[in-house]
mmCIF file of C-alpha atoms in Angstrom:
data_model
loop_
_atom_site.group_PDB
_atom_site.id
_atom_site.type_symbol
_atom_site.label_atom_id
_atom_site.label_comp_id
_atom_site.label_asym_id
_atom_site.label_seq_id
_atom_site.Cartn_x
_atom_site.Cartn_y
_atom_site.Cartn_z
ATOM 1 C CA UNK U 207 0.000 0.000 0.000
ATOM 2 C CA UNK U 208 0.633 3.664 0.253
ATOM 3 C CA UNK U 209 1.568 5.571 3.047
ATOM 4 C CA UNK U 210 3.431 8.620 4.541
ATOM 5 C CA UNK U 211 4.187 8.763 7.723
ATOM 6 C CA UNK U 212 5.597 12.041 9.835
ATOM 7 C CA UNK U 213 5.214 13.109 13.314
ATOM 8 C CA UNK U 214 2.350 14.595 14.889
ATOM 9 C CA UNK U 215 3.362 18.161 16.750
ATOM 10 C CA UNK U 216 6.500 19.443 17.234
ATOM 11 C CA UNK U 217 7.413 22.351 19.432
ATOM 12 C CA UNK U 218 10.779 24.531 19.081
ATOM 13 C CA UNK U 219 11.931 28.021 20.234
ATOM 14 C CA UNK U 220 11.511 30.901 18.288
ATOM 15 C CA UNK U 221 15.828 31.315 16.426
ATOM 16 C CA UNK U 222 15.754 27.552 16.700
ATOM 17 C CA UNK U 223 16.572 25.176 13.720
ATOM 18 C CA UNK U 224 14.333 22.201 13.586
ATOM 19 C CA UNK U 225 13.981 19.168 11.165
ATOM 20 C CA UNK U 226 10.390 17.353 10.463
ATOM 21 C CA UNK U 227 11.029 14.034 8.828
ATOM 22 C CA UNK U 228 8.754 12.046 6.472
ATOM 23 C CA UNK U 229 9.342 8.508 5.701
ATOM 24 C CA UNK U 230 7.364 7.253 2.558
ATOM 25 C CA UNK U 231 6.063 4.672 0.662
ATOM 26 C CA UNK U 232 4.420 4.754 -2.727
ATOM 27 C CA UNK U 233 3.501 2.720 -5.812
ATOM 28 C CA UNK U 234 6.376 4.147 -8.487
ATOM 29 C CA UNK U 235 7.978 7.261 -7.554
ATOM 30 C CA UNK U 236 7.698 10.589 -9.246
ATOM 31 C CA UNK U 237 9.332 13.375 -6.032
ATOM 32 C CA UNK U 238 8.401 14.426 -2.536
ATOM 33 C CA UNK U 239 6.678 17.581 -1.796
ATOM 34 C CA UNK U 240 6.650 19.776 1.174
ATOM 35 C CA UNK U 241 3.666 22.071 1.549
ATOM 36 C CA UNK U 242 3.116 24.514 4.666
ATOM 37 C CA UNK U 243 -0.689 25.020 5.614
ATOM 38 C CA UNK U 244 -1.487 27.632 8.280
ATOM 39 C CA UNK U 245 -4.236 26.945 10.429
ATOM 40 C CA UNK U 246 -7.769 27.784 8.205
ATOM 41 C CA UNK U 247 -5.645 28.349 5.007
ATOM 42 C CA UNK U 248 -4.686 26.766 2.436
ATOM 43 C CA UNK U 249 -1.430 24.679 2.035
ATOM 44 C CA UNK U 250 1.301 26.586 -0.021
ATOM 45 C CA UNK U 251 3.710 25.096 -2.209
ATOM 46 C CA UNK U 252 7.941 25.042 -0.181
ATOM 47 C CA UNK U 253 9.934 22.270 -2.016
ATOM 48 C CA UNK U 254 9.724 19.534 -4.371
ATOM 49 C CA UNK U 255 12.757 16.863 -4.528
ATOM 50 C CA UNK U 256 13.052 14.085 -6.754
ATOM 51 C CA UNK U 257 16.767 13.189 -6.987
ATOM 52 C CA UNK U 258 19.111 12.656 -3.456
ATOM 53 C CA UNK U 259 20.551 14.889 -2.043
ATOM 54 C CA UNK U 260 19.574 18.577 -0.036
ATOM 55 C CA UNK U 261 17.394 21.606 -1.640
ATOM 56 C CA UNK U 262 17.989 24.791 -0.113
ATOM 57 C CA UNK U 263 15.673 27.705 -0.546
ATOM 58 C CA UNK U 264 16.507 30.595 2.074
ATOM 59 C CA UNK U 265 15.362 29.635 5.402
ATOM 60 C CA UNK U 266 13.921 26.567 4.363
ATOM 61 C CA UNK U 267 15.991 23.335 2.902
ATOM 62 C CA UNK U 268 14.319 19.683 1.870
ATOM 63 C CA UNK U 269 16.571 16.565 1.779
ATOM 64 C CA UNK U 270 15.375 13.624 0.004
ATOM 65 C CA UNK U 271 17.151 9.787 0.383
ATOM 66 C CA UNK U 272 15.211 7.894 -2.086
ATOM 67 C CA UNK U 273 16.997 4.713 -1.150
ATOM 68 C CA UNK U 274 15.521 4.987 2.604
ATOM 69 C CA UNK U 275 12.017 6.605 1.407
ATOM 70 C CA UNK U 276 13.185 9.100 3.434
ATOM 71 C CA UNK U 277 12.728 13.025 3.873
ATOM 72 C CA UNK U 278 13.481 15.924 5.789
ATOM 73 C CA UNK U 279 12.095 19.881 6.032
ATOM 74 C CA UNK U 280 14.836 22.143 7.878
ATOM 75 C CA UNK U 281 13.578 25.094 8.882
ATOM 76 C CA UNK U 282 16.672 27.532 10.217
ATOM 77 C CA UNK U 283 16.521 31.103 12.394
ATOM 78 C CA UNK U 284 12.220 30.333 13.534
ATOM 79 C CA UNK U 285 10.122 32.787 13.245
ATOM 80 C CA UNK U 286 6.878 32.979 14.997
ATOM 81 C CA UNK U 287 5.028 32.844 11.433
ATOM 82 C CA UNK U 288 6.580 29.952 10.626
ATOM 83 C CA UNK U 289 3.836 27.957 13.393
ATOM 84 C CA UNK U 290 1.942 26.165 10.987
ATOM 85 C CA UNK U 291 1.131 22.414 9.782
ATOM 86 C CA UNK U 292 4.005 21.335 7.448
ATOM 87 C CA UNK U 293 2.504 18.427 5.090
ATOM 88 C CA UNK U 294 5.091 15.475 3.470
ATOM 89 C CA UNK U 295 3.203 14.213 -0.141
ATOM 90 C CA UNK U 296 4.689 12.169 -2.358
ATOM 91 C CA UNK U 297 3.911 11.938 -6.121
ATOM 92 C CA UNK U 298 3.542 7.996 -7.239
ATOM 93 C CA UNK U 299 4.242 6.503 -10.673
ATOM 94 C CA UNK U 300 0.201 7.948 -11.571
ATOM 95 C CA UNK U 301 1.165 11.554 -10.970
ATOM 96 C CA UNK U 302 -1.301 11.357 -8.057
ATOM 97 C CA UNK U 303 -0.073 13.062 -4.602
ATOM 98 C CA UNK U 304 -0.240 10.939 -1.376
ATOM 99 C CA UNK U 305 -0.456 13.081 1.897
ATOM 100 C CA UNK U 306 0.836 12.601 5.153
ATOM 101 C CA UNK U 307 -1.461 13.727 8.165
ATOM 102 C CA UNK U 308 0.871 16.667 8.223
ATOM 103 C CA UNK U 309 3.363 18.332 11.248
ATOM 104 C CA UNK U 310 1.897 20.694 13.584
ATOM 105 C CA UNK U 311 4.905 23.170 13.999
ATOM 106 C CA UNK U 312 4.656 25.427 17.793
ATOM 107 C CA UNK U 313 7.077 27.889 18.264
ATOM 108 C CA UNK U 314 7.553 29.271 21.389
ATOM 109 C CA UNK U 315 9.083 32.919 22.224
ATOM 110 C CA UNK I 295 -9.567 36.937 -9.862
ATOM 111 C CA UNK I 296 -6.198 35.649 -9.192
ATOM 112 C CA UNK I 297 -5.274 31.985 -8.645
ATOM 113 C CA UNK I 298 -7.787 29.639 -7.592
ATOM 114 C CA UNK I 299 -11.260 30.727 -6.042
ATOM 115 C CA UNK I 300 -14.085 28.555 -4.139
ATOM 116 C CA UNK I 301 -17.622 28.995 -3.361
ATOM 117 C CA UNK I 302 -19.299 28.701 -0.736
ATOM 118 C CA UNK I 303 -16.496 29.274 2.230
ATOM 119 C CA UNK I 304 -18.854 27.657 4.379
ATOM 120 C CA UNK I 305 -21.761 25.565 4.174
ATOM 121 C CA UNK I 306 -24.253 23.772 6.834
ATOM 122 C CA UNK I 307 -26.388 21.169 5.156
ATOM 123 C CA UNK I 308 -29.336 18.781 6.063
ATOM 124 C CA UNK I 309 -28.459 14.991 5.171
ATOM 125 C CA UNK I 310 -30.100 14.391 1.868
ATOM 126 C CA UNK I 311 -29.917 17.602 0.259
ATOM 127 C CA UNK I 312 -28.142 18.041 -3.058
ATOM 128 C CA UNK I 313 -24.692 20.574 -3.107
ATOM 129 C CA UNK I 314 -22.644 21.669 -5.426
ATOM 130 C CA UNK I 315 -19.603 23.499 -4.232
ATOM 131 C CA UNK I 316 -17.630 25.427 -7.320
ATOM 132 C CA UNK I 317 -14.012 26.030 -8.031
ATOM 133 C CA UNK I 318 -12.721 28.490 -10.774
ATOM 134 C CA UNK I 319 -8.920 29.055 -11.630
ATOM 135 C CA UNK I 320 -7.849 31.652 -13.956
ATOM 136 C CA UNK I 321 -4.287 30.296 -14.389
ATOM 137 C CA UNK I 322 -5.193 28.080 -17.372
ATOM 138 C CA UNK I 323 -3.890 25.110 -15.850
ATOM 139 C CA UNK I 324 -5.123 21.875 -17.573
ATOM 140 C CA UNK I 325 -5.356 19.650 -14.451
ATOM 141 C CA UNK I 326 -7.565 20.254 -11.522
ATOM 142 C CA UNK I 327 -8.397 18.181 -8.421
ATOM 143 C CA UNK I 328 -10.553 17.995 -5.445
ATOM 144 C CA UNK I 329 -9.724 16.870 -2.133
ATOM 145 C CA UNK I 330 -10.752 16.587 1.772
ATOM 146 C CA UNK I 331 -8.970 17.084 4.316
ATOM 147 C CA UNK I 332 -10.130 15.654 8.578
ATOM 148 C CA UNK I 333 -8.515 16.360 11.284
ATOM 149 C CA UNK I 334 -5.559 13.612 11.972
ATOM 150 C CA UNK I 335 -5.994 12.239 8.103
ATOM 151 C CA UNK I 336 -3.875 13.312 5.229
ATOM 152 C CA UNK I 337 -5.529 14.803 2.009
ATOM 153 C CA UNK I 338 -7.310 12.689 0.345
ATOM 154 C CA UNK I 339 -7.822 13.064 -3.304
ATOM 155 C CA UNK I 340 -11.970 12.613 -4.534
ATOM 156 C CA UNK I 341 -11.665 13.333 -8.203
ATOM 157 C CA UNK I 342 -9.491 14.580 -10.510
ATOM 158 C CA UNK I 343 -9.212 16.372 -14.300
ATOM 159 C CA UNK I 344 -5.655 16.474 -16.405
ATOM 160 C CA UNK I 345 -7.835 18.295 -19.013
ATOM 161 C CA UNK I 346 -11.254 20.001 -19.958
ATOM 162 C CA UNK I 347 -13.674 16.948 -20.737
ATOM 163 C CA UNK I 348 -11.970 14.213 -19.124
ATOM 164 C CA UNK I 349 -12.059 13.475 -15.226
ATOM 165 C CA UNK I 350 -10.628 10.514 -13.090
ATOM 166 C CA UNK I 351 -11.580 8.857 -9.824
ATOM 167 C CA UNK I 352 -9.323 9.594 -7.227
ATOM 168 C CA UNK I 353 -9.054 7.723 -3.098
ATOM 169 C CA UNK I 354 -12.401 8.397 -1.744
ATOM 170 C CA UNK I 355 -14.534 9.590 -4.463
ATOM 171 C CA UNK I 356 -17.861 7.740 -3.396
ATOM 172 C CA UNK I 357 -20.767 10.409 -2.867
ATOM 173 C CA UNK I 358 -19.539 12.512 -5.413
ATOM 174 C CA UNK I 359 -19.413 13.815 -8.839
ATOM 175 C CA UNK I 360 -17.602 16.227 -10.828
ATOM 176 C CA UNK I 361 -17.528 17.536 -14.487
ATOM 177 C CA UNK I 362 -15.296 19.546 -16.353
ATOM 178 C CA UNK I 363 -16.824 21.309 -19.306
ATOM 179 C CA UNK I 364 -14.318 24.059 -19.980
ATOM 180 C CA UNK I 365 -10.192 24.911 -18.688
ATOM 181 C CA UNK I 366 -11.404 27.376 -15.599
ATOM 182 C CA UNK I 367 -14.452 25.414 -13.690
ATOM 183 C CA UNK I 368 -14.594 22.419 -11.926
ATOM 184 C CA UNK I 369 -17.485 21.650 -9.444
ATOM 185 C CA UNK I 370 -17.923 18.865 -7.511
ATOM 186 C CA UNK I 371 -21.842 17.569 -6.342
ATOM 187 C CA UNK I 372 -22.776 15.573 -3.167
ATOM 188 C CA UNK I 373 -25.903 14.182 -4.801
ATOM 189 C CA UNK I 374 -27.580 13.232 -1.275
ATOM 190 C CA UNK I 375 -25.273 14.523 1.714
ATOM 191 C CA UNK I 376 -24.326 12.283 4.652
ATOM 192 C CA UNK I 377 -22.911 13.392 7.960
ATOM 193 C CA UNK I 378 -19.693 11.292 7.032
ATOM 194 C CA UNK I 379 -18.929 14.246 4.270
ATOM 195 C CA UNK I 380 -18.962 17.190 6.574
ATOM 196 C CA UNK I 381 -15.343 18.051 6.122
ATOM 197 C CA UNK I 382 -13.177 20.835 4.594
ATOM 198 C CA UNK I 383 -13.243 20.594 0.846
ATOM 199 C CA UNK I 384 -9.498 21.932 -1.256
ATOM 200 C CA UNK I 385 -10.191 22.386 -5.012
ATOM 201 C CA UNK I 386 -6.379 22.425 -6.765
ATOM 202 C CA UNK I 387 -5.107 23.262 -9.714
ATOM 203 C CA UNK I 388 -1.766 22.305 -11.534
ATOM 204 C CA UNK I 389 -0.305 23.526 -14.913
ATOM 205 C CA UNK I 390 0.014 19.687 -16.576
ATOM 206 C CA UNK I 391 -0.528 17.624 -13.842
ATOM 207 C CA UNK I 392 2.947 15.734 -14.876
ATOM 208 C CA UNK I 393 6.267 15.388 -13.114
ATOM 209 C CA UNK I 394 7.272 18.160 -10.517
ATOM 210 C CA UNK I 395 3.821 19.993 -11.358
ATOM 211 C CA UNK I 396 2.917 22.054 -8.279
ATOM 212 C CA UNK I 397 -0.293 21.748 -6.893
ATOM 213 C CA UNK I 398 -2.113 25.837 -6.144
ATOM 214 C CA UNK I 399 -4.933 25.170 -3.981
ATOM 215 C CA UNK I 400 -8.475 27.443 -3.103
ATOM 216 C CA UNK I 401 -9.276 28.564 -0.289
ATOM 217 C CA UNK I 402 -11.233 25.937 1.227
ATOM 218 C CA UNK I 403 -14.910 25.275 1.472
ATOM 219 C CA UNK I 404 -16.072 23.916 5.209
ATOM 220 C CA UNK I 405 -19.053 21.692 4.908
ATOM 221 C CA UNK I 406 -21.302 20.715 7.573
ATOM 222 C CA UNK I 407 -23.710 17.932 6.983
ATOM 223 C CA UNK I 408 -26.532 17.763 9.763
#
């Protein structure tokens, strides 16, 4: 079957770095998507990998270990905006997106 | 407009009514998809379109219906609402639906079935 799996809640401190993992498993493989949805919103689009290796985009990075169905969001220097739900998906050999439960992110002051 | 709209925002419904909640995109993307999302479940995909005239089933798409007669519009119909679809309802949109496509969702449309 298919499944993504990531944690439930984390909680960090506001200039923190933290890391949300995402281990997956799909029929085919087509890349692993990171979305951020704050609470009542919609998700928005952060970072799509499809090959190994670590995507950086400002704050934000993605690391992808397709060997290990494996993921990672880093998010550097918190901000209180960045609270939010952070959702793994990944894309299977139909082009169709599979969605973990998603990562409630708390940051406290 | 600008990116994806949905109508309603919010909806309460009696079990056994007929709904149709609408999505418009004016980014002429050729696919568009519809999704719920529950608290502690993923998104779940209900039907999808990679182009104007076709549509596909997608995880859960019992209950509902869709059609997708031109590039901008895709509404989806609960012929005879159940309690079991009161959720929050994601219309998406994606330029080819294809490899490393990006998925620009609506706002959201929270149903309540009674």
């Amino acid at each position: 079957g298919q499944n993504i799996d990531q944690p439930t809640e984390m909680t960090a401190t506001e200039g923190a770095i933290v890391q949300i993992n995402c281990t997956y498993q799909t029929s085919g493989f087509n890349g692993l998507f990171w979305y951020q949805q704050h609470a009542g919103e919609a998700p928005t689009f952060l970072s799509y990998n499809v090959l190994d290796g670590l995507e950086e985009k400002g704050r934000f990075s993605s690391f992808l270990s397709r060997s290990k169905g494996y993921s990672y969001l880093l998010l550097k220097e918190l901000q209180m905006k960045d609270s939010a739900s952070y959702l793994c998906a990944g894309m299977d050999s139909n082009y169709q997106l599979i969605w973990g439960a998603g990562t409630k992110l708390i940051i406290k002051p | 407009i600008a990116g994806i709209t949905q109508a309603p925002t919010s909806q309460i419904l009696a079990a056994g009514r007929r709904m149709t909640l609408r999505c418009t995109q004016d980014m002429r993307h050729n696919a568009m998809y519809w999704y719920r999302q529950d608290l502690g479940l993923g998104l779940r995909l209900i039907h999808y379109s990679n182009t104007a005239g076709t549509t596909g089933k997608g995880e859960v798409p019992d209950g509902y219906s869709v059609s997708r007669a031109n590039t901008d519009d895709f509404p989806l119909t609960l012929a005879s609402a159940v309690p079991s679809q009161t959720s929050v309802y994601f219309c998406a949109s994606s330029d080819s639906g294809q490899v490393s496509d990006t998925q620009y969702f609506g706002p959201g449309t929270r149903l309540t079935v009674l």
